[in-house]
């Protein structure tokens, strides 16, 4: 008598639920960043803001190319994870998603069926959010349970005969919570179902990027063309460098563009952002920075900037001949801060978002690198920072005379 072979149960994600959840967060964040509201704000507000246009570039084409490249790079990273998880799928189209994604970028797949903002896309995003939120809750519940079990273990080591009934009850309840979230989150979902959801989102987001940025992401390329680059980047001291196609690996090359003439190229983006924001606190809320604010701020500066500040202060004091008006200086510094502070805030936020991406489940749109200090002209940025610091010093002296 022959035995019937039972079909083995579909493999579920288990501990890989957290990696899948983070990837889903990235995809939903990308989806949200490409809404009509976000894209209108990018074109009308962000790239036309004084900080971005003065420090980075006043060329819309250049800035949109960078924005497109960054969104594509983020999507490529998500698609890479989807492809890796897809190798555990039984569906061949999912197990070979890397080929599907390559065909998508080569234009071999009809993007008209992948409508951003459609009812189907909306349902898919909402379903994804529910799974993400449940997975985030599971992560939190498991972390709490681990802390409780560690505390219980310490108690037992100290008093081998004693038991903490209250803590034991809490651990038992927490285990039930963990089991509940395992059943409702990605933990118990199959690879085929999870990867299928993410694969559709990847395709929808790619379609939307093509729609929003058009030619800025369709093989757009700038290759060592000095005249063209000069035309686009006269505001950044005629930097001459290489751009590559923003599709495929080209996005990495475009985003990596930060020559020594930029703040990012000098490795000073975060440092200068912190200086600017500390100076802003000193200007508007001096009680929050303490009496030693000037010394703290001075220590934050690299040596090259300290020299510029000292030289500027000496020259300014000679010009003023001791007649310093605090109100005039405060007005001048506030005017600078109006456009300098937002770029500094975006720089800190960009860094925080990239670090938190590995620790938290977040689906909000993220800041673009082109609106940070990364691509800012180093001389212009330092000149503005020096003016702010000199102005603050003059205010300090005026108010203590």
Coordinates of C-alpha atoms in Angstrom, one line a residue:
X1 CA 0.0 0.0 0.0
X2 CA 1.5 3.3 -1.1
X3 CA 1.8 6.2 1.3
X4 CA 0.6 9.6 0.3
X5 CA 3.2 12.3 0.6
X6 CA 1.9 15.3 2.5
X7 CA 2.8 18.7 1.2
X8 CA 5.1 20.3 3.7
X9 CA 3.7 23.5 5.3
X10 CA 4.8 26.8 3.8
X11 CA 7.8 28.3 5.5
X12 CA 7.1 31.3 7.7
X13 CA 9.4 34.2 8.3
X14 CA 10.1 33.8 12.1
X15 CA 12.9 36.0 13.2
X16 CA 13.3 37.4 9.7
X17 CA 10.0 39.2 10.3
X18 CA 11.9 42.1 11.7
X19 CA 14.1 42.5 8.6
X20 CA 11.1 42.2 6.4
X21 CA 9.3 44.8 8.6
X22 CA 12.1 47.3 8.3
X23 CA 12.1 46.8 4.5
X24 CA 8.3 47.3 4.4
X25 CA 8.8 50.5 6.4
X26 CA 11.3 51.8 3.8
X27 CA 8.9 51.0 1.0
X28 CA 5.9 52.7 2.6
X29 CA 8.2 55.7 3.5
X30 CA 9.2 56.0 -0.2
X31 CA 5.5 55.6 -1.2
X32 CA 4.6 58.5 1.1
X33 CA 7.5 60.7 0.0
X34 CA 6.2 60.5 -3.6
X35 CA 2.7 61.9 -2.9
X36 CA 1.4 64.9 -4.8
X37 CA 1.8 67.0 -1.6
X38 CA 5.4 66.0 -1.1
X39 CA 6.5 66.4 -4.7
X40 CA 4.9 69.8 -4.9
X41 CA 6.7 70.9 -1.7
X42 CA 10.0 69.6 -3.1
X43 CA 9.7 71.6 -6.3
X44 CA 8.1 74.8 -4.9
X45 CA 9.6 75.0 -1.4
X46 CA 12.7 72.8 -0.8
X47 CA 14.7 73.5 -3.9
X48 CA 13.8 77.1 -4.0
X49 CA 14.6 77.8 -0.3
X50 CA 17.5 80.2 0.2
X51 CA 19.6 77.8 2.1
X52 CA 19.5 75.1 -0.6
X53 CA 19.7 77.5 -3.6
X54 CA 22.5 79.6 -2.1
X55 CA 24.7 76.9 -0.5
X56 CA 24.0 73.9 -2.8
X57 CA 22.7 75.0 -6.2
X58 CA 20.1 77.2 -7.8
X59 CA 19.8 74.8 -10.8
X60 CA 16.5 72.9 -10.5
X61 CA 17.7 70.2 -12.9
X62 CA 20.8 69.4 -10.8
X63 CA 18.8 69.2 -7.5
X64 CA 16.0 67.1 -9.0
X65 CA 18.6 64.7 -10.4
X66 CA 20.1 64.3 -6.9
X67 CA 16.6 63.8 -5.4
X68 CA 15.7 61.2 -8.0
X69 CA 19.0 59.4 -7.5
X70 CA 18.5 59.2 -3.7
X71 CA 15.0 57.9 -4.0
X72 CA 16.2 55.3 -6.5
X73 CA 19.1 54.3 -4.3
X74 CA 16.7 53.7 -1.3
X75 CA 14.4 51.7 -3.6
X76 CA 17.4 49.6 -4.8
X77 CA 18.4 48.8 -1.2
X78 CA 14.8 47.7 -0.5
X79 CA 14.6 45.6 -3.7
X80 CA 17.9 43.9 -2.8
X81 CA 16.4 42.7 0.5
X82 CA 13.2 41.6 -1.3
X83 CA 15.3 39.6 -3.7
X84 CA 17.2 37.9 -0.9
X85 CA 14.1 37.0 1.0
X86 CA 12.5 35.9 -2.3
X87 CA 15.0 33.1 -2.7
X88 CA 13.0 31.2 0.0
X89 CA 9.8 31.5 -2.0
X90 CA 8.2 28.7 -3.9
X91 CA 6.7 31.1 -6.5
X92 CA 9.4 31.3 -9.2
X93 CA 8.6 35.0 -10.1
X94 CA 9.3 35.8 -6.4
X95 CA 12.3 33.6 -6.0
X96 CA 13.9 35.4 -9.0
X97 CA 12.7 38.9 -8.2
X98 CA 16.2 40.3 -8.9
X99 CA 15.5 39.5 -12.6
X100 CA 12.0 41.0 -12.4
X101 CA 13.4 44.2 -10.9
X102 CA 16.1 44.4 -13.6
X103 CA 13.5 43.9 -16.3
X104 CA 11.4 46.7 -14.7
X105 CA 14.3 49.1 -14.8
X106 CA 15.1 48.2 -18.4
X107 CA 11.5 49.0 -19.4
X108 CA 10.5 45.5 -20.2
X109 CA 7.5 45.6 -17.8
X110 CA 4.4 47.7 -18.5
X111 CA 4.3 50.4 -15.8
X112 CA 0.7 51.5 -16.7
X113 CA -0.7 48.6 -14.6
X114 CA 1.2 49.9 -11.5
X115 CA -0.8 53.0 -10.7
X116 CA 0.3 55.0 -7.7
X117 CA -2.6 56.3 -5.6
X118 CA -5.1 53.8 -7.0
X119 CA -7.6 52.0 -4.8
X120 CA -5.6 48.8 -5.2
X121 CA -2.3 50.5 -4.2
X122 CA -4.0 52.2 -1.2
X123 CA -5.3 48.8 0.1
X124 CA -1.8 47.3 -0.4
X125 CA -0.2 50.1 1.6
X126 CA -2.8 49.9 4.4
X127 CA -2.3 46.2 4.6
X128 CA 1.5 46.7 4.8
X129 CA 1.1 49.2 7.5
X130 CA -1.0 46.9 9.7
X131 CA 1.6 44.1 9.3
X132 CA 4.4 46.6 10.1
X133 CA 2.6 48.0 13.2
X134 CA 2.0 44.5 14.5
X135 CA 5.6 43.5 13.9
X136 CA 6.8 46.6 15.7
X137 CA 4.5 45.7 18.6
X138 CA 6.0 42.2 18.6
X139 CA 9.5 43.6 18.7
X140 CA 8.6 45.8 21.7
X141 CA 6.9 42.9 23.5
X142 CA 9.8 40.6 23.0
X143 CA 12.2 43.2 24.3
X144 CA 10.1 43.8 27.4
X145 CA 9.8 40.0 28.0
X146 CA 13.6 39.6 27.7
X147 CA 14.1 42.4 30.3
X148 CA 11.6 40.8 32.7
X149 CA 13.2 37.4 32.4
X150 CA 16.6 38.9 33.0
X151 CA 15.3 40.6 36.1
X152 CA 13.7 37.4 37.3
X153 CA 16.9 35.5 36.8
X154 CA 18.9 38.0 38.9
X155 CA 16.4 37.7 41.7
X156 CA 16.6 33.9 41.7
X157 CA 20.4 34.1 41.7
X158 CA 20.4 36.3 44.8
X159 CA 17.7 34.3 46.6
X160 CA 17.5 30.8 45.3
X161 CA 14.5 29.9 47.4
X162 CA 12.5 33.1 46.9
X163 CA 10.2 33.8 44.0
X164 CA 8.6 37.0 42.9
X165 CA 5.0 36.1 42.2
X166 CA 4.2 39.5 40.8
X167 CA 7.1 39.4 38.3
X168 CA 6.2 35.8 37.4
X169 CA 2.7 36.8 36.6
X170 CA 3.9 39.7 34.5
X171 CA 6.2 37.4 32.5
X172 CA 3.4 34.9 31.9
X173 CA 1.1 37.7 30.7
X174 CA 3.9 39.1 28.5
X175 CA 4.5 35.6 26.9
X176 CA 0.8 35.6 25.9
X177 CA 1.2 39.1 24.4
X178 CA 4.2 37.9 22.4
X179 CA 2.3 34.9 21.1
X180 CA -0.6 37.1 20.1
X181 CA 1.7 39.5 18.1
X182 CA 3.5 36.6 16.5
X183 CA 0.2 35.4 15.1
X184 CA -0.9 38.8 13.8
X185 CA 2.5 40.1 12.6
X186 CA 4.9 39.1 9.9
X187 CA 6.3 36.4 12.2
X188 CA 3.7 33.8 11.1
X189 CA 3.4 35.1 7.5
X190 CA 4.8 32.9 4.7
X191 CA 7.7 34.1 2.5
X192 CA 5.5 33.9 -0.6
X193 CA 2.9 36.2 0.9
X194 CA 5.3 38.7 2.4
X195 CA 7.6 38.9 -0.5
X196 CA 4.6 39.2 -2.8
X197 CA 3.4 42.3 -1.0
X198 CA 6.9 43.9 -1.0
X199 CA 7.5 43.0 -4.7
X200 CA 4.3 44.8 -5.7
X201 CA 5.2 47.8 -3.6
X202 CA 8.7 48.0 -5.2
X203 CA 7.1 48.0 -8.7
X204 CA 4.5 50.7 -7.7
X205 CA 7.2 53.0 -6.1
X206 CA 9.5 52.6 -9.2
X207 CA 6.6 53.5 -11.5
X208 CA 5.9 56.6 -9.3
X209 CA 9.5 57.7 -9.4
X210 CA 9.5 57.5 -13.2
X211 CA 6.3 59.6 -13.2
X212 CA 7.4 62.2 -10.7
X213 CA 11.0 62.7 -11.9
X214 CA 10.6 61.8 -15.6
X215 CA 13.9 62.3 -17.5
X216 CA 15.8 62.9 -14.2
X217 CA 15.9 59.1 -13.5
X218 CA 15.7 57.6 -17.0
X219 CA 19.3 57.1 -17.7
X220 CA 20.0 60.8 -17.3
X221 CA 23.8 61.2 -17.3
X222 CA 26.4 63.9 -17.0
X223 CA 29.9 62.7 -17.9
X224 CA 32.9 65.0 -17.3
X225 CA 31.3 67.7 -19.5
X226 CA 33.0 70.8 -18.2
X227 CA 30.8 73.4 -20.0
X228 CA 27.5 71.7 -19.1
X229 CA 28.6 71.3 -15.5
X230 CA 29.8 74.9 -15.3
X231 CA 26.4 76.0 -16.6
X232 CA 24.6 74.0 -13.9
X233 CA 27.0 74.6 -11.0
X234 CA 28.4 78.2 -11.3
X235 CA 27.1 78.8 -7.8
X236 CA 29.3 76.1 -6.4
X237 CA 32.7 77.5 -7.5
X238 CA 32.9 75.6 -10.8
X239 CA 33.3 72.2 -9.3
X240 CA 34.2 69.7 -12.0
X241 CA 33.5 66.0 -11.3
X242 CA 31.8 63.0 -12.6
X243 CA 28.2 62.2 -12.7
X244 CA 26.9 58.8 -13.7
X245 CA 23.6 57.4 -14.7
X246 CA 21.2 57.5 -11.8
X247 CA 19.7 54.1 -12.6
X248 CA 21.4 50.9 -11.4
X249 CA 24.7 51.5 -9.6
X250 CA 24.9 55.0 -11.0
X251 CA 22.7 56.3 -8.1
X252 CA 25.5 55.4 -5.7
X253 CA 28.0 57.5 -7.8
X254 CA 25.7 60.5 -8.0
X255 CA 25.0 60.4 -4.2
X256 CA 28.7 59.9 -3.5
X257 CA 29.5 63.2 -5.3
X258 CA 30.9 65.4 -2.6
X259 CA 34.2 66.9 -3.8
X260 CA 36.6 68.6 -1.3
X261 CA 35.0 72.0 -2.2
X262 CA 31.8 70.9 -0.4
X263 CA 31.0 70.6 3.3
X264 CA 30.3 66.8 2.9
X265 CA 33.5 66.3 0.9
X266 CA 35.4 67.8 3.8
X267 CA 33.6 65.5 6.2
X268 CA 32.1 68.4 8.2
X269 CA 28.4 68.2 7.5
X270 CA 27.2 67.0 10.9
X271 CA 29.8 69.0 12.8
X272 CA 28.9 72.3 11.1
X273 CA 25.2 71.5 11.5
X274 CA 25.7 71.0 15.3
X275 CA 27.6 74.3 15.4
X276 CA 24.8 76.2 13.7
X277 CA 22.1 74.7 15.9
X278 CA 24.1 75.4 19.1
X279 CA 24.6 79.0 17.9
X280 CA 20.8 79.2 17.3
X281 CA 20.1 78.1 20.9
X282 CA 22.6 80.6 22.2
X283 CA 20.9 83.4 20.2
X284 CA 17.3 82.5 21.1
X285 CA 17.6 80.7 24.5
X286 CA 20.9 81.5 26.1
X287 CA 19.7 80.1 29.4
X288 CA 19.7 76.6 27.9
X289 CA 23.4 76.6 26.9
X290 CA 24.9 77.9 30.2
X291 CA 27.6 80.5 30.9
X292 CA 30.3 78.6 29.1
X293 CA 28.5 78.7 25.8
X294 CA 31.3 80.6 24.0
X295 CA 33.9 78.2 25.1
X296 CA 31.8 75.2 24.2
X297 CA 31.1 76.6 20.8
X298 CA 34.7 77.5 20.2
X299 CA 35.8 73.9 21.0
X300 CA 33.3 72.6 18.4
X301 CA 35.1 74.4 15.6
X302 CA 37.8 72.9 13.5
X303 CA 41.1 74.8 13.6
X304 CA 40.6 76.4 10.2
X305 CA 37.3 77.9 11.3
X306 CA 38.7 79.2 14.6
X307 CA 41.3 81.1 12.6
X308 CA 38.7 82.7 10.4
X309 CA 36.6 83.7 13.4
X310 CA 39.6 85.3 15.2
X311 CA 40.6 87.2 12.1
X312 CA 37.1 88.4 11.4
X313 CA 36.6 89.5 15.0
X314 CA 39.8 91.6 15.0
X315 CA 38.9 93.3 11.8
X316 CA 35.3 94.0 12.9
X317 CA 36.3 95.5 16.2
X318 CA 38.7 97.9 14.5
X319 CA 36.0 98.9 12.1
X320 CA 33.5 99.6 14.8
X321 CA 35.9 101.5 17.0
X322 CA 34.3 100.2 20.1
X323 CA 30.8 101.3 19.1
X324 CA 28.8 98.0 19.2
X325 CA 25.0 97.9 19.0
X326 CA 23.5 94.6 20.2
X327 CA 20.2 95.1 18.4
X328 CA 21.9 95.6 15.1
X329 CA 24.0 92.5 15.5
X330 CA 21.0 90.4 16.7
X331 CA 19.0 91.4 13.6
X332 CA 21.9 90.5 11.3
X333 CA 22.4 87.1 12.9
X334 CA 18.7 86.3 12.9
X335 CA 18.5 87.1 9.2
X336 CA 21.4 84.6 8.5
X337 CA 19.8 82.0 10.8
X338 CA 16.5 82.1 8.9
X339 CA 18.0 80.2 5.9
X340 CA 21.0 78.6 7.6
X341 CA 19.2 76.9 10.4
X342 CA 16.7 74.8 8.2
X343 CA 19.6 73.3 6.3
X344 CA 21.4 72.4 9.5
X345 CA 18.2 70.9 11.0
X346 CA 17.7 68.8 7.9
X347 CA 21.4 67.6 8.1
X348 CA 20.9 66.3 11.6
X349 CA 17.5 64.8 10.7
X350 CA 19.0 63.0 7.7
X351 CA 21.6 61.4 9.8
X352 CA 19.2 60.5 12.6
X353 CA 16.8 58.9 10.1
X354 CA 19.5 56.7 8.6
X355 CA 20.6 55.5 12.1
X356 CA 17.0 55.0 13.4
X357 CA 16.1 53.1 10.3
X358 CA 17.9 50.0 11.8
X359 CA 16.3 50.4 15.2
X360 CA 12.8 51.7 14.7
X361 CA 9.8 51.0 12.4
X362 CA 9.1 54.4 10.7
X363 CA 7.0 55.0 7.6
X364 CA 7.2 58.8 7.4
X365 CA 8.8 60.5 4.3
X366 CA 12.5 61.1 4.9
X367 CA 14.7 64.2 4.3
X368 CA 16.7 64.3 1.1
X369 CA 20.4 64.6 1.2
X370 CA 20.4 67.5 -1.3
X371 CA 18.6 69.6 1.2
X372 CA 21.4 69.2 3.8
X373 CA 24.9 70.6 4.1
X374 CA 26.4 67.6 2.4
X375 CA 26.5 69.3 -1.1
X376 CA 26.9 72.8 0.3
X377 CA 29.8 75.0 -1.0
X378 CA 32.4 74.9 1.8
X379 CA 33.5 78.5 1.5
X380 CA 30.0 79.9 1.4
X381 CA 28.9 77.7 4.4
X382 CA 32.0 78.7 6.4
X383 CA 31.6 82.4 5.6
X384 CA 28.0 82.3 6.9
X385 CA 29.0 80.4 10.0
X386 CA 31.8 82.9 10.7
X387 CA 29.4 85.8 10.4
X388 CA 27.0 84.2 12.8
X389 CA 29.7 83.5 15.4
X390 CA 31.2 87.0 15.1
X391 CA 27.7 88.4 15.5
X392 CA 27.1 86.4 18.6
X393 CA 30.4 87.5 20.1
X394 CA 29.5 91.1 19.5
X395 CA 26.1 90.7 21.0
X396 CA 27.8 89.0 24.0
X397 CA 30.2 91.9 24.5
X398 CA 27.5 94.6 24.0
X399 CA 25.2 93.1 26.6
X400 CA 28.0 93.0 29.2
X401 CA 29.4 96.4 28.7

